Coordinates of N, CA and C in Angstrom, one line a residue:
M1 N -11.8 25.5 -0.8 CA -10.4 25.5 -1.0 C -10.0 25.1 -2.4
D2 N -9.1 25.8 -3.0 CA -8.7 25.5 -4.4 C -7.8 24.3 -4.4
P3 N -8.2 23.2 -5.1 CA -7.4 22.0 -5.1 C -6.0 22.2 -5.7
S4 N -5.9 23.2 -6.6 CA -4.6 23.4 -7.3 C -3.7 24.3 -6.6
A5 N -4.1 24.8 -5.5 CA -3.3 25.7 -4.7 C -2.0 25.0 -4.3
D6 N -0.9 25.9 -4.1 CA 0.4 25.3 -3.8 C 0.5 25.0 -2.3
S7 N -0.3 25.6 -1.5 CA -0.3 25.3 -0.1 C -1.0 24.0 0.2
V8 N -0.4 23.3 1.1 CA -0.9 22.0 1.5 C -1.2 22.0 3.0
S9 N -2.3 21.5 3.4 CA -2.6 21.5 4.8 C -1.7 20.6 5.6
A10 N -1.7 20.8 6.9 CA -0.8 20.0 7.8 C -1.2 18.5 7.8
A11 N -2.5 18.2 7.4 CA -2.9 16.8 7.4 C -2.2 16.0 6.4
T12 N -1.7 16.6 5.3 CA -1.1 15.9 4.2 C 0.4 15.8 4.4
K13 N 1.0 16.4 5.4 CA 2.4 16.4 5.6 C 2.8 15.2 6.5
P14 N 3.9 14.6 6.2 CA 4.3 13.4 7.1 C 4.6 13.9 8.5
A15 N 4.4 13.0 9.4 CA 4.7 13.3 10.8 C 6.2 13.4 11.0
P16 N 6.7 14.4 11.8 CA 8.1 14.5 12.1 C 8.6 13.2 12.7
V17 N 9.8 12.8 12.3 CA 10.4 11.6 12.9 C 11.0 11.9 14.3
G18 N 10.2 11.5 15.3 CA 10.6 11.7 16.7 C 10.6 10.4 17.4
P19 N 10.9 10.4 18.7 CA 10.9 9.2 19.5 C 9.6 8.4 19.4
G20 N 8.5 9.2 19.5 CA 7.2 8.5 19.5 C 6.9 7.8 18.2
L21 N 7.2 8.4 17.1 CA 7.0 7.8 15.8 C 7.9 6.6 15.6
I22 N 9.2 6.7 16.0 CA 10.1 5.6 15.8 C 9.7 4.4 16.7
F23 N 9.2 4.7 17.9 CA 8.8 3.6 18.8 C 7.6 2.9 18.1
D24 N 6.6 3.7 17.6 CA 5.4 3.1 17.0 C 5.7 2.3 15.8
V25 N 6.6 2.8 14.9 CA 6.9 2.1 13.7 C 7.7 0.8 14.0
V26 N 8.7 0.9 14.8 CA 9.5 -0.3 15.2 C 8.6 -1.3 15.9
L27 N 7.8 -0.9 16.8 CA 7.0 -1.8 17.6 C 6.0 -2.6 16.7
R28 N 5.4 -1.8 15.8 CA 4.4 -2.5 14.9 C 5.0 -3.6 14.0
N29 N 6.3 -3.3 13.6 CA 6.9 -4.2 12.7 C 7.8 -5.3 13.4
I30 N 8.1 -5.1 14.6 CA 8.9 -6.0 15.4 C 8.1 -7.1 16.0
V31 N 6.8 -6.8 16.3 CA 5.9 -7.8 16.9 C 5.8 -9.0 16.1
P32 N 5.5 -9.0 14.7 CA 5.4 -10.2 14.0 C 6.8 -11.0 14.0
V33 N 7.9 -10.3 14.0 CA 9.2 -11.0 14.0 C 9.4 -11.7 15.4
C34 N 9.0 -11.0 16.5 CA 9.1 -11.7 17.8 C 8.2 -12.8 17.9
G35 N 7.0 -12.7 17.4 CA 6.0 -13.7 17.4 C 6.5 -15.0 16.7
M36 N 7.1 -14.7 15.5 CA 7.6 -15.8 14.7 C 8.8 -16.5 15.4
L37 N 9.7 -15.7 16.0 CA 10.9 -16.3 16.6 C 10.6 -17.0 18.0
F38 N 9.7 -16.4 18.7 CA 9.6 -16.8 20.1 C 8.2 -17.5 20.4
L39 N 7.2 -17.2 19.6 CA 5.9 -17.7 19.9 C 5.4 -18.8 18.9
G40 N 6.2 -19.1 17.9 CA 5.9 -20.1 17.0 C 4.9 -19.7 15.9
W41 N 4.8 -18.4 15.6 CA 4.0 -17.9 14.5 C 4.6 -18.4 13.2
P42 N 3.8 -19.1 12.3 CA 4.3 -19.6 11.1 C 4.8 -18.4 10.1
P43 N 6.0 -18.4 9.7 CA 6.5 -17.3 8.8 C 5.7 -17.3 7.5
G44 N 5.3 -18.5 7.0 CA 4.5 -18.5 5.7 C 3.2 -17.7 5.9
N45 N 2.5 -17.8 7.0 CA 1.3 -17.1 7.3 C 1.6 -15.6 7.2
L46 N 2.7 -15.2 7.8 CA 3.1 -13.7 7.9 C 3.3 -13.2 6.5
I47 N 4.0 -14.0 5.7 CA 4.3 -13.6 4.3 C 3.0 -13.4 3.5
L48 N 2.1 -14.3 3.7 CA 0.8 -14.2 3.0 C 0.1 -13.0 3.5
L49 N 0.1 -12.7 4.8 CA -0.5 -11.5 5.3 C 0.1 -10.2 4.7
Y50 N 1.5 -10.3 4.5 CA 2.2 -9.1 3.9 C 1.7 -8.8 2.5
I51 N 1.5 -9.9 1.7 CA 1.1 -9.6 0.3 C -0.4 -9.2 0.3
V52 N -1.2 -9.7 1.2 CA -2.6 -9.3 1.3 C -2.6 -7.8 1.7
D53 N -1.8 -7.4 2.7 CA -1.7 -6.0 3.1 C -1.3 -5.1 2.0
T54 N -0.3 -5.6 1.2 CA 0.2 -4.8 0.1 C -0.9 -4.5 -0.9
M55 N -1.6 -5.6 -1.3 CA -2.7 -5.5 -2.3 C -3.9 -4.7 -1.8
L56 N -4.2 -4.9 -0.6 CA -5.4 -4.1 0.0 C -5.0 -2.6 0.0
S57 N -3.8 -2.3 0.4 CA -3.4 -0.9 0.5 C -3.4 -0.2 -0.9
L58 N -2.9 -1.0 -1.9 CA -2.9 -0.5 -3.3 C -4.3 -0.3 -3.8
C59 N -5.2 -1.3 -3.5 CA -6.6 -1.2 -3.9 C -7.3 0.0 -3.4
M60 N -7.1 0.3 -2.1 CA -7.8 1.5 -1.5 C -7.2 2.8 -2.1
M61 N -5.9 2.8 -2.4 CA -5.4 4.0 -3.0 C -6.0 4.2 -4.4
I62 N -6.1 3.1 -5.2 CA -6.7 3.2 -6.5 C -8.1 3.6 -6.4
A63 N -8.9 3.1 -5.4 CA -10.3 3.4 -5.2 C -10.4 4.9 -4.9
A64 N -9.6 5.4 -4.0 CA -9.7 6.8 -3.6 C -9.4 7.7 -4.8
L65 N -8.5 7.3 -5.7 CA -8.1 8.0 -6.9 C -9.3 8.0 -7.9
M66 N -10.0 6.9 -8.0 CA -11.2 6.8 -8.8 C -12.3 7.7 -8.4
F67 N -12.5 7.8 -7.1 CA -13.5 8.7 -6.6 C -13.1 10.2 -6.7
Y68 N -11.8 10.4 -6.8 CA -11.3 11.8 -7.1 C -11.7 12.2 -8.5
F69 N -11.5 11.3 -9.4 CA -11.8 11.6 -10.8 C -13.3 11.5 -11.1
I70 N -14.0 10.6 -10.5 CA -15.4 10.4 -10.8 C -16.1 10.4 -9.4
P71 N -16.3 11.6 -8.9 CA -17.0 11.6 -7.6 C -18.4 11.1 -7.6
V72 N -18.9 10.6 -6.5 CA -20.2 10.0 -6.4 C -21.2 11.2 -6.2
S73 N -22.1 11.3 -7.1 CA -23.1 12.3 -7.0 C -24.2 12.0 -6.0
N74 N -24.9 13.0 -5.5 CA -25.9 12.8 -4.5 C -27.2 12.2 -5.1
E75 N -27.1 10.9 -5.4 CA -28.3 10.3 -6.0 C -29.4 10.1 -5.0
D76 N -30.6 10.0 -5.5 CA -31.7 9.7 -4.6 C -31.9 8.2 -4.4
G77 N -32.0 7.8 -3.2 CA -32.2 6.3 -3.0 C -30.9 5.6 -2.7
V78 N -31.1 4.6 -1.8 CA -29.9 3.8 -1.4 C -29.4 3.0 -2.6
A79 N -30.2 2.4 -3.4 CA -29.8 1.6 -4.5 C -29.0 2.4 -5.5
A80 N -29.4 3.6 -5.8 CA -28.7 4.5 -6.8 C -27.3 4.8 -6.2
R81 N -27.2 5.1 -5.0 CA -25.9 5.4 -4.4 C -25.0 4.2 -4.3
L82 N -25.5 3.0 -4.0 CA -24.7 1.8 -4.0 C -24.2 1.5 -5.5
N83 N -25.0 1.8 -6.4 CA -24.7 1.6 -7.8 C -23.5 2.5 -8.2
A84 N -23.6 3.8 -7.7 CA -22.6 4.7 -8.0 C -21.2 4.4 -7.3
L85 N -21.3 3.7 -6.2 CA -20.1 3.3 -5.5 C -19.5 2.1 -6.1
A86 N -20.3 1.3 -6.7 CA -19.8 0.0 -7.3 C -18.8 0.2 -8.4
G87 N -19.0 1.3 -9.2 CA -18.1 1.5 -10.3 C -16.7 1.7 -9.9
P88 N -16.4 2.7 -9.1 CA -15.0 3.0 -8.7 C -14.4 1.8 -7.9
F89 N -15.1 1.2 -7.0 CA -14.6 0.1 -6.3 C -14.3 -1.1 -7.2
G90 N -15.2 -1.3 -8.1 CA -15.1 -2.4 -9.0 C -13.8 -2.2 -9.9
A91 N -13.6 -1.0 -10.4 CA -12.5 -0.7 -11.2 C -11.2 -0.9 -10.4
A92 N -11.2 -0.4 -9.1 CA -10.0 -0.6 -8.3 C -9.7 -2.0 -8.0
A93 N -10.8 -2.8 -7.7 CA -10.6 -4.3 -7.5 C -10.0 -5.0 -8.7
L94 N -10.5 -4.6 -9.9 CA -10.0 -5.3 -11.1 C -8.5 -4.9 -11.3
T95 N -8.2 -3.7 -11.2 CA -6.8 -3.2 -11.3 C -5.9 -3.9 -10.3
T96 N -6.4 -4.0 -9.1 CA -5.6 -4.7 -8.1 C -5.4 -6.2 -8.4
L97 N -6.4 -6.8 -8.9 CA -6.3 -8.2 -9.3 C -5.3 -8.4 -10.4
I98 N -5.3 -7.5 -11.3 CA -4.3 -7.6 -12.4 C -2.8 -7.5 -11.8
L99 N -2.7 -6.6 -10.9 CA -1.4 -6.4 -10.2 C -1.0 -7.6 -9.3
A100 N -2.0 -8.2 -8.7 CA -1.8 -9.3 -7.8 C -1.3 -10.5 -8.5
I101 N -1.6 -10.7 -9.8 CA -1.1 -11.9 -10.4 C 0.4 -12.0 -10.5
P102 N 1.1 -11.0 -11.1 CA 2.6 -11.1 -11.1 C 3.2 -10.9 -9.7
L103 N 2.6 -10.1 -8.9 CA 3.2 -9.9 -7.5 C 3.0 -11.1 -6.6
G104 N 1.8 -11.6 -6.6 CA 1.4 -12.7 -5.7 C 1.9 -14.0 -6.1
I105 N 2.1 -14.3 -7.4 CA 2.6 -15.6 -7.9 C 4.0 -15.9 -7.3
L106 N 4.7 -14.8 -7.0 CA 6.1 -15.0 -6.5 C 6.1 -15.6 -5.1
V107 N 5.0 -15.5 -4.4 CA 4.9 -16.1 -3.1 C 5.2 -17.6 -3.2
I108 N 4.8 -18.2 -4.3 CA 5.1 -19.7 -4.5 C 6.6 -19.9 -4.4
F109 N 7.4 -19.1 -5.0 CA 8.9 -19.3 -4.9 C 9.4 -19.0 -3.5
M110 N 8.7 -18.0 -2.8 CA 9.2 -17.7 -1.5 C 9.0 -18.9 -0.5
L111 N 7.9 -19.6 -0.7 CA 7.5 -20.7 0.2 C 7.7 -22.1 -0.3
A112 N 8.4 -22.2 -1.5 CA 8.6 -23.5 -2.1 C 9.5 -24.3 -1.2
D113 N 9.2 -25.6 -1.1 CA 10.0 -26.6 -0.3 C 10.2 -26.2 1.1
T114 N 9.2 -25.5 1.7 CA 9.2 -25.1 3.1 C 8.2 -25.8 4.0
G115 N 7.4 -26.7 3.3 CA 6.3 -27.4 4.0 C 5.1 -26.5 4.3
F116 N 5.0 -25.4 3.6 CA 3.8 -24.5 3.7 C 2.6 -25.1 3.2
S117 N 1.5 -25.0 3.9 CA 0.2 -25.5 3.4 C -0.8 -24.4 3.4
L118 N -1.3 -24.1 2.2 CA -2.3 -23.0 2.0 C -3.6 -23.3 2.7
M119 N -4.1 -24.5 2.6 CA -5.4 -24.9 3.2 C -5.3 -24.8 4.7
K120 N -4.2 -25.2 5.3 CA -4.0 -25.1 6.7 C -3.9 -23.7 7.2
T121 N -3.3 -22.8 6.4 CA -3.2 -21.4 6.7 C -4.5 -20.7 6.7
L122 N -5.3 -21.0 5.7 CA -6.7 -20.4 5.5 C -7.6 -20.8 6.7
A123 N -7.3 -22.0 7.2 CA -8.2 -22.5 8.3 C -7.7 -22.1 9.7
D124 N -6.6 -21.4 9.7 CA -6.0 -20.9 11.0 C -6.8 -19.7 11.5
P125 N -7.4 -19.8 12.7 CA -8.1 -18.6 13.3 C -7.3 -17.4 13.4
A126 N -6.0 -17.6 13.8 CA -5.1 -16.4 13.9 C -4.9 -15.7 12.6
F127 N -4.7 -16.5 11.5 CA -4.6 -15.9 10.2 C -5.9 -15.2 9.8
Q128 N -7.0 -15.8 10.1 CA -8.3 -15.2 9.7 C -8.5 -13.8 10.5
A129 N -8.0 -13.8 11.7 CA -8.1 -12.6 12.5 C -7.2 -11.5 11.9
G130 N -6.0 -12.0 11.4 CA -5.1 -11.0 10.8 C -5.7 -10.5 9.5
L131 N -6.4 -11.3 8.7 CA -7.0 -10.8 7.5 C -8.1 -9.8 7.8
A132 N -8.9 -10.0 8.8 CA -9.9 -9.1 9.2 C -9.3 -7.8 9.7
A133 N -8.3 -7.8 10.4 CA -7.6 -6.6 10.9 C -7.1 -5.8 9.7
Q134 N -6.5 -6.5 8.8 CA -5.9 -5.8 7.6 C -7.0 -5.2 6.7
F135 N -8.1 -5.9 6.6 CA -9.3 -5.3 5.8 C -9.8 -4.1 6.5
F136 N -9.9 -4.1 7.8 CA -10.4 -2.9 8.5 C -9.4 -1.8 8.4
A137 N -8.1 -2.1 8.5 CA -7.1 -1.0 8.3 C -7.1 -0.4 7.0
S138 N -7.4 -1.3 5.9 CA -7.4 -0.8 4.6 C -8.6 0.2 4.4
L139 N -9.7 -0.1 5.0 CA -10.9 0.8 5.0 C -10.6 2.1 5.6
M140 N -9.8 2.1 6.7 CA -9.4 3.4 7.3 C -8.4 4.1 6.4
T141 N -7.6 3.4 5.6 CA -6.7 4.1 4.7 C -7.5 4.8 3.6
F142 N -8.6 4.0 3.1 CA -9.4 4.6 2.1 C -10.1 5.9 2.6
R143 N -10.6 5.8 3.8 CA -11.4 6.9 4.4 C -10.5 8.1 4.5
T144 N -9.2 7.9 4.9 CA -8.3 9.0 5.1 C -8.0 9.6 3.7
L145 N -7.6 8.8 2.7 CA -7.3 9.3 1.4 C -8.5 10.0 0.7
Y146 N -9.6 9.4 0.9 CA -10.8 10.0 0.3 C -11.1 11.4 0.9
G147 N -10.9 11.5 2.2 CA -11.1 12.8 2.8 C -10.1 13.8 2.3
L148 N -8.8 13.4 2.1 CA -7.8 14.3 1.7 C -8.0 14.7 0.2
L149 N -8.5 13.8 -0.6 CA -8.7 14.1 -2.0 C -9.9 14.9 -2.3
R150 N -10.7 15.1 -1.3 CA -11.9 16.0 -1.5 C -11.4 17.5 -1.5
T151 N -10.3 17.8 -0.9 CA -9.8 19.1 -0.9 C -8.4 19.3 -1.4
H152 N -7.8 18.2 -1.9 CA -6.4 18.3 -2.4 C -6.3 17.5 -3.7
T153 N -5.3 17.7 -4.5 CA -5.0 16.9 -5.6 C -4.1 15.7 -5.2
P154 N -4.1 14.6 -6.1 CA -3.2 13.5 -5.7 C -1.7 13.9 -5.6
E155 N -1.3 14.9 -6.3 CA 0.1 15.4 -6.2 C 0.3 16.0 -4.9
Q156 N -0.6 16.8 -4.4 CA -0.4 17.5 -3.1 C -0.3 16.5 -1.9
I157 N -1.0 15.4 -2.0 CA -0.9 14.5 -0.9 C 0.1 13.4 -1.2
E158 N 0.8 13.6 -2.3 CA 1.9 12.7 -2.6 C 1.4 11.2 -2.8
L159 N 0.3 11.1 -3.5 CA -0.3 9.7 -3.7 C 0.7 8.8 -4.4
K160 N 1.4 9.4 -5.4 CA 2.3 8.6 -6.2 C 3.4 8.0 -5.3
K161 N 3.9 8.9 -4.4 CA 4.9 8.5 -3.5 C 4.4 7.4 -2.5
R162 N 3.2 7.6 -2.0 CA 2.6 6.6 -1.1 C 2.5 5.2 -1.8
F163 N 2.1 5.3 -3.0 CA 1.9 4.0 -3.8 C 3.3 3.4 -4.0
G164 N 4.3 4.2 -4.3 CA 5.6 3.7 -4.6 C 6.2 3.1 -3.4
L165 N 6.0 3.7 -2.2 CA 6.6 3.1 -1.0 C 6.1 1.7 -0.7
I166 N 4.7 1.5 -0.8 CA 4.1 0.2 -0.6 C 4.6 -0.8 -1.6
F167 N 4.6 -0.4 -2.9 CA 4.9 -1.3 -3.9 C 6.4 -1.7 -3.8
L168 N 7.3 -0.8 -3.6 CA 8.7 -1.1 -3.6 C 9.2 -1.9 -2.4
R169 N 8.5 -1.8 -1.3 CA 9.0 -2.6 -0.2 C 8.7 -4.1 -0.5
W170 N 7.5 -4.4 -1.2 CA 7.3 -5.7 -1.6 C 8.2 -6.2 -2.7
F171 N 8.5 -5.2 -3.6 CA 9.5 -5.5 -4.7 C 10.8 -5.8 -4.1
G172 N 11.2 -5.2 -3.0 CA 12.5 -5.5 -2.3 C 12.5 -6.9 -1.8
L173 N 11.4 -7.4 -1.3 CA 11.3 -8.8 -0.9 C 11.5 -9.7 -2.1
I174 N 10.9 -9.3 -3.2 CA 11.0 -10.1 -4.5 C 12.5 -10.2 -4.9
M175 N 13.2 -9.1 -4.8 CA 14.6 -9.1 -5.2 C 15.4 -10.0 -4.3
I176 N 15.2 -10.0 -3.0 CA 15.9 -10.9 -2.1 C 15.6 -12.3 -2.4
T177 N 14.4 -12.6 -2.8 CA 14.0 -14.0 -3.2 C 14.8 -14.5 -4.4
F178 N 14.9 -13.6 -5.4 CA 15.6 -14.0 -6.6 C 17.1 -14.0 -6.5
T179 N 17.7 -13.5 -5.4 CA 19.1 -13.7 -5.1 C 19.4 -15.2 -4.8
G180 N 18.4 -15.9 -4.4 CA 18.6 -17.3 -4.0 C 19.0 -17.5 -2.6
L181 N 19.1 -16.4 -1.9 CA 19.6 -16.4 -0.5 C 18.6 -17.2 0.4
P182 N 17.2 -16.9 0.3 CA 16.3 -17.6 1.2 C 16.3 -19.1 0.9
Q183 N 16.5 -19.5 -0.4 CA 16.5 -20.9 -0.7 C 17.7 -21.7 -0.1
M184 N 18.8 -20.9 0.1 CA 20.0 -21.5 0.7 C 19.7 -21.9 2.2
F185 N 18.7 -21.2 2.8 CA 18.4 -21.6 4.2 C 17.4 -22.7 4.3
G186 N 16.8 -23.1 3.2 CA 15.9 -24.2 3.2 C 14.6 -23.8 3.8
S187 N 14.1 -24.6 4.8 CA 12.8 -24.3 5.4 C 12.9 -23.1 6.3
A188 N 14.1 -22.6 6.6 CA 14.3 -21.4 7.4 C 14.2 -20.1 6.5
G189 N 14.1 -20.3 5.2 CA 14.1 -19.2 4.3 C 13.0 -18.1 4.6
P190 N 11.8 -18.6 4.8 CA 10.7 -17.6 5.1 C 11.0 -16.8 6.3
Y191 N 11.7 -17.3 7.3 CA 12.1 -16.5 8.5 C 12.9 -15.3 8.1
L192 N 13.9 -15.5 7.2 CA 14.7 -14.4 6.7 C 13.8 -13.4 5.9
L193 N 12.9 -13.9 5.1 CA 12.0 -13.0 4.4 C 11.2 -12.1 5.3
V194 N 10.7 -12.7 6.3 CA 9.9 -11.9 7.3 C 10.7 -10.8 7.9
I195 N 11.9 -11.2 8.3 CA 12.8 -10.2 9.0 C 13.2 -9.1 8.0
V196 N 13.4 -9.4 6.7 CA 13.8 -8.5 5.7 C 12.6 -7.5 5.5
Y197 N 11.4 -8.1 5.4 CA 10.3 -7.2 5.1 C 10.0 -6.3 6.2
A198 N 10.1 -6.7 7.5 CA 10.0 -5.8 8.6 C 11.0 -4.7 8.6
G199 N 12.2 -5.0 8.2 CA 13.3 -4.0 8.1 C 13.0 -3.0 7.0
L200 N 12.5 -3.5 5.8 CA 12.1 -2.6 4.7 C 11.0 -1.7 5.1
T201 N 10.0 -2.2 5.8 CA 8.9 -1.4 6.2 C 9.3 -0.3 7.2
I202 N 10.1 -0.7 8.1 CA 10.6 0.4 9.1 C 11.4 1.4 8.3
W203 N 12.2 1.0 7.4 CA 13.0 2.0 6.6 C 12.1 2.9 5.8
S204 N 11.1 2.3 5.1 CA 10.3 3.1 4.2 C 9.4 4.1 5.0
E205 N 9.1 3.7 6.2 CA 8.2 4.6 7.0 C 9.0 5.7 7.7
L206 N 10.2 5.4 8.2 CA 11.0 6.4 8.9 C 11.8 7.3 8.0
L207 N 12.3 6.7 6.9 CA 13.2 7.5 6.0 C 12.7 7.2 4.5
P208 N 11.5 7.7 4.2 CA 10.9 7.3 2.9 C 11.7 7.8 1.7
D209 N 12.2 9.0 1.8 CA 13.0 9.6 0.7 C 14.2 8.8 0.4
R210 N 15.0 8.4 1.5 CA 16.2 7.6 1.3 C 15.8 6.2 0.8
F211 N 14.7 5.7 1.3 CA 14.3 4.4 0.8 C 14.0 4.4 -0.7
L212 N 13.3 5.4 -1.2 CA 12.9 5.5 -2.6 C 14.2 5.7 -3.4
K213 N 15.1 6.5 -3.0 CA 16.3 6.7 -3.8 C 17.2 5.4 -3.8
A214 N 17.1 4.6 -2.9 CA 17.9 3.3 -2.8 C 17.3 2.2 -3.7
M215 N 16.0 2.3 -3.9 CA 15.3 1.2 -4.6 C 15.2 1.5 -6.1
P216 N 15.3 0.4 -7.0 CA 15.2 0.6 -8.4 C 13.9 1.3 -8.8
G217 N 14.0 2.4 -9.6 CA 12.8 3.1 -10.0 C 12.3 4.1 -8.9
G218 N 12.8 4.1 -7.7 CA 12.3 4.9 -6.7 C 12.6 6.4 -6.9
V219 N 13.7 6.7 -7.6 CA 14.0 8.1 -7.9 C 12.9 8.8 -8.7
E220 N 12.4 8.0 -9.7 CA 11.3 8.5 -10.5 C 10.0 8.8 -9.7
V221 N 9.8 7.9 -8.8 CA 8.6 8.0 -7.9 C 8.7 9.3 -7.0
D222 N 9.9 9.5 -6.5 CA 10.1 10.6 -5.6 C 10.4 11.9 -6.3
K223 N 10.6 11.9 -7.6 CA 10.9 13.1 -8.3 C 9.7 13.9 -8.5
P224 N 9.7 15.2 -8.0 CA 8.5 16.0 -8.1 C 8.3 16.5 -9.6
D225 N 7.0 16.6 -10.0 CA 6.7 17.1 -11.3 C 5.7 18.3 -11.1
R226 N 6.2 19.5 -11.3 CA 5.5 20.7 -11.1 C 4.2 20.8 -11.9
N227 N 4.3 20.2 -13.1 CA 3.1 20.3 -14.0 C 2.0 19.3 -13.7
Q228 N 2.4 18.2 -12.9 CA 1.5 17.2 -12.7 C 0.3 17.6 -11.8
N229 N 0.6 18.5 -10.9 CA -0.5 19.0 -10.0 C -1.6 19.7 -10.8
R230 N -1.2 20.5 -11.8 CA -2.3 21.1 -12.7 C -2.9 20.1 -13.6
D231 N -2.2 19.1 -14.0 CA -2.8 18.0 -14.9 C -3.8 17.2 -14.1
W232 N -3.6 16.9 -12.9 CA -4.6 16.1 -12.1 C -5.9 16.9 -12.0
A233 N -5.8 18.2 -11.7 CA -6.9 19.0 -11.5 C -7.7 19.2 -12.8
R234 N -6.9 19.4 -13.9 CA -7.6 19.5 -15.2 C -8.3 18.3 -15.6
I235 N -7.7 17.1 -15.4 CA -8.4 15.9 -15.8 C -9.7 15.7 -15.0
A236 N -9.5 15.9 -13.7 CA -10.7 15.7 -12.8 C -11.8 16.6 -13.2
K237 N -11.5 17.9 -13.5 CA -12.6 18.8 -13.9 C -13.3 18.4 -15.2
R238 N -12.5 17.9 -16.1 CA -13.1 17.4 -17.4 C -14.0 16.2 -17.1
L239 N -13.6 15.3 -16.3 CA -14.4 14.1 -16.0 C -15.7 14.5 -15.3
K240 N -15.6 15.4 -14.3 CA -16.8 15.9 -13.6 C -17.7 16.6 -14.5
R241 N -17.2 17.3 -15.5 CA -18.1 18.0 -16.4 C -18.9 17.1 -17.3
T242 N -18.4 15.9 -17.6 CA -19.1 15.0 -18.4 C -20.1 14.2 -17.7
R243 N -20.2 14.2 -16.4 CA -21.2 13.5 -15.7 C -22.5 14.1 -15.7

């Protein structure tokens, strides 16, 4: 299949918004809120899981993009293949780490004066299970994107849009934090942030186009670029030729 073709397979198209999808999206995002409100789940733990989820998702998108530009050749031997895998994943991890510094440092402001304890959170078995589940989910994300990018360009699978949706919903939480509204609630501020993030996630998954248009810079993310599709393919071909 020609990666620069205009036709896109059904696998790259978003699922239609029907009752099943609405139920799935709402249920996935309402469970943490209900657990926080009725089962005593610490909101600080959930916020920390949200930033980890954000960074892991971005990391796997960047890794998949790296493999699109620099595909792993069929090297002989396990060591050679592992060495070939290390480059793209290492570059993705470094890029994500750089992004995590400005994005993650703001968690300090979100949880300031709320009695949050990082050491207690890291020792919590429930938090550890959440981390493991998110890591597994991020690997599934990479597997899906890697498979799509073997037959499509990043533009065709709307990778820029996917990146923007994940980035901007966390940015939305940052904007709420800087309004000072969570601080007005004191120790209950993190509860508000968890509810807001759940709402932003539901909005971004069910109405992604409207979500992007409502967020700062989202219009540019959602704006299609007809020449970009050819540019992706051209750059990838040049990189593959140099290997």
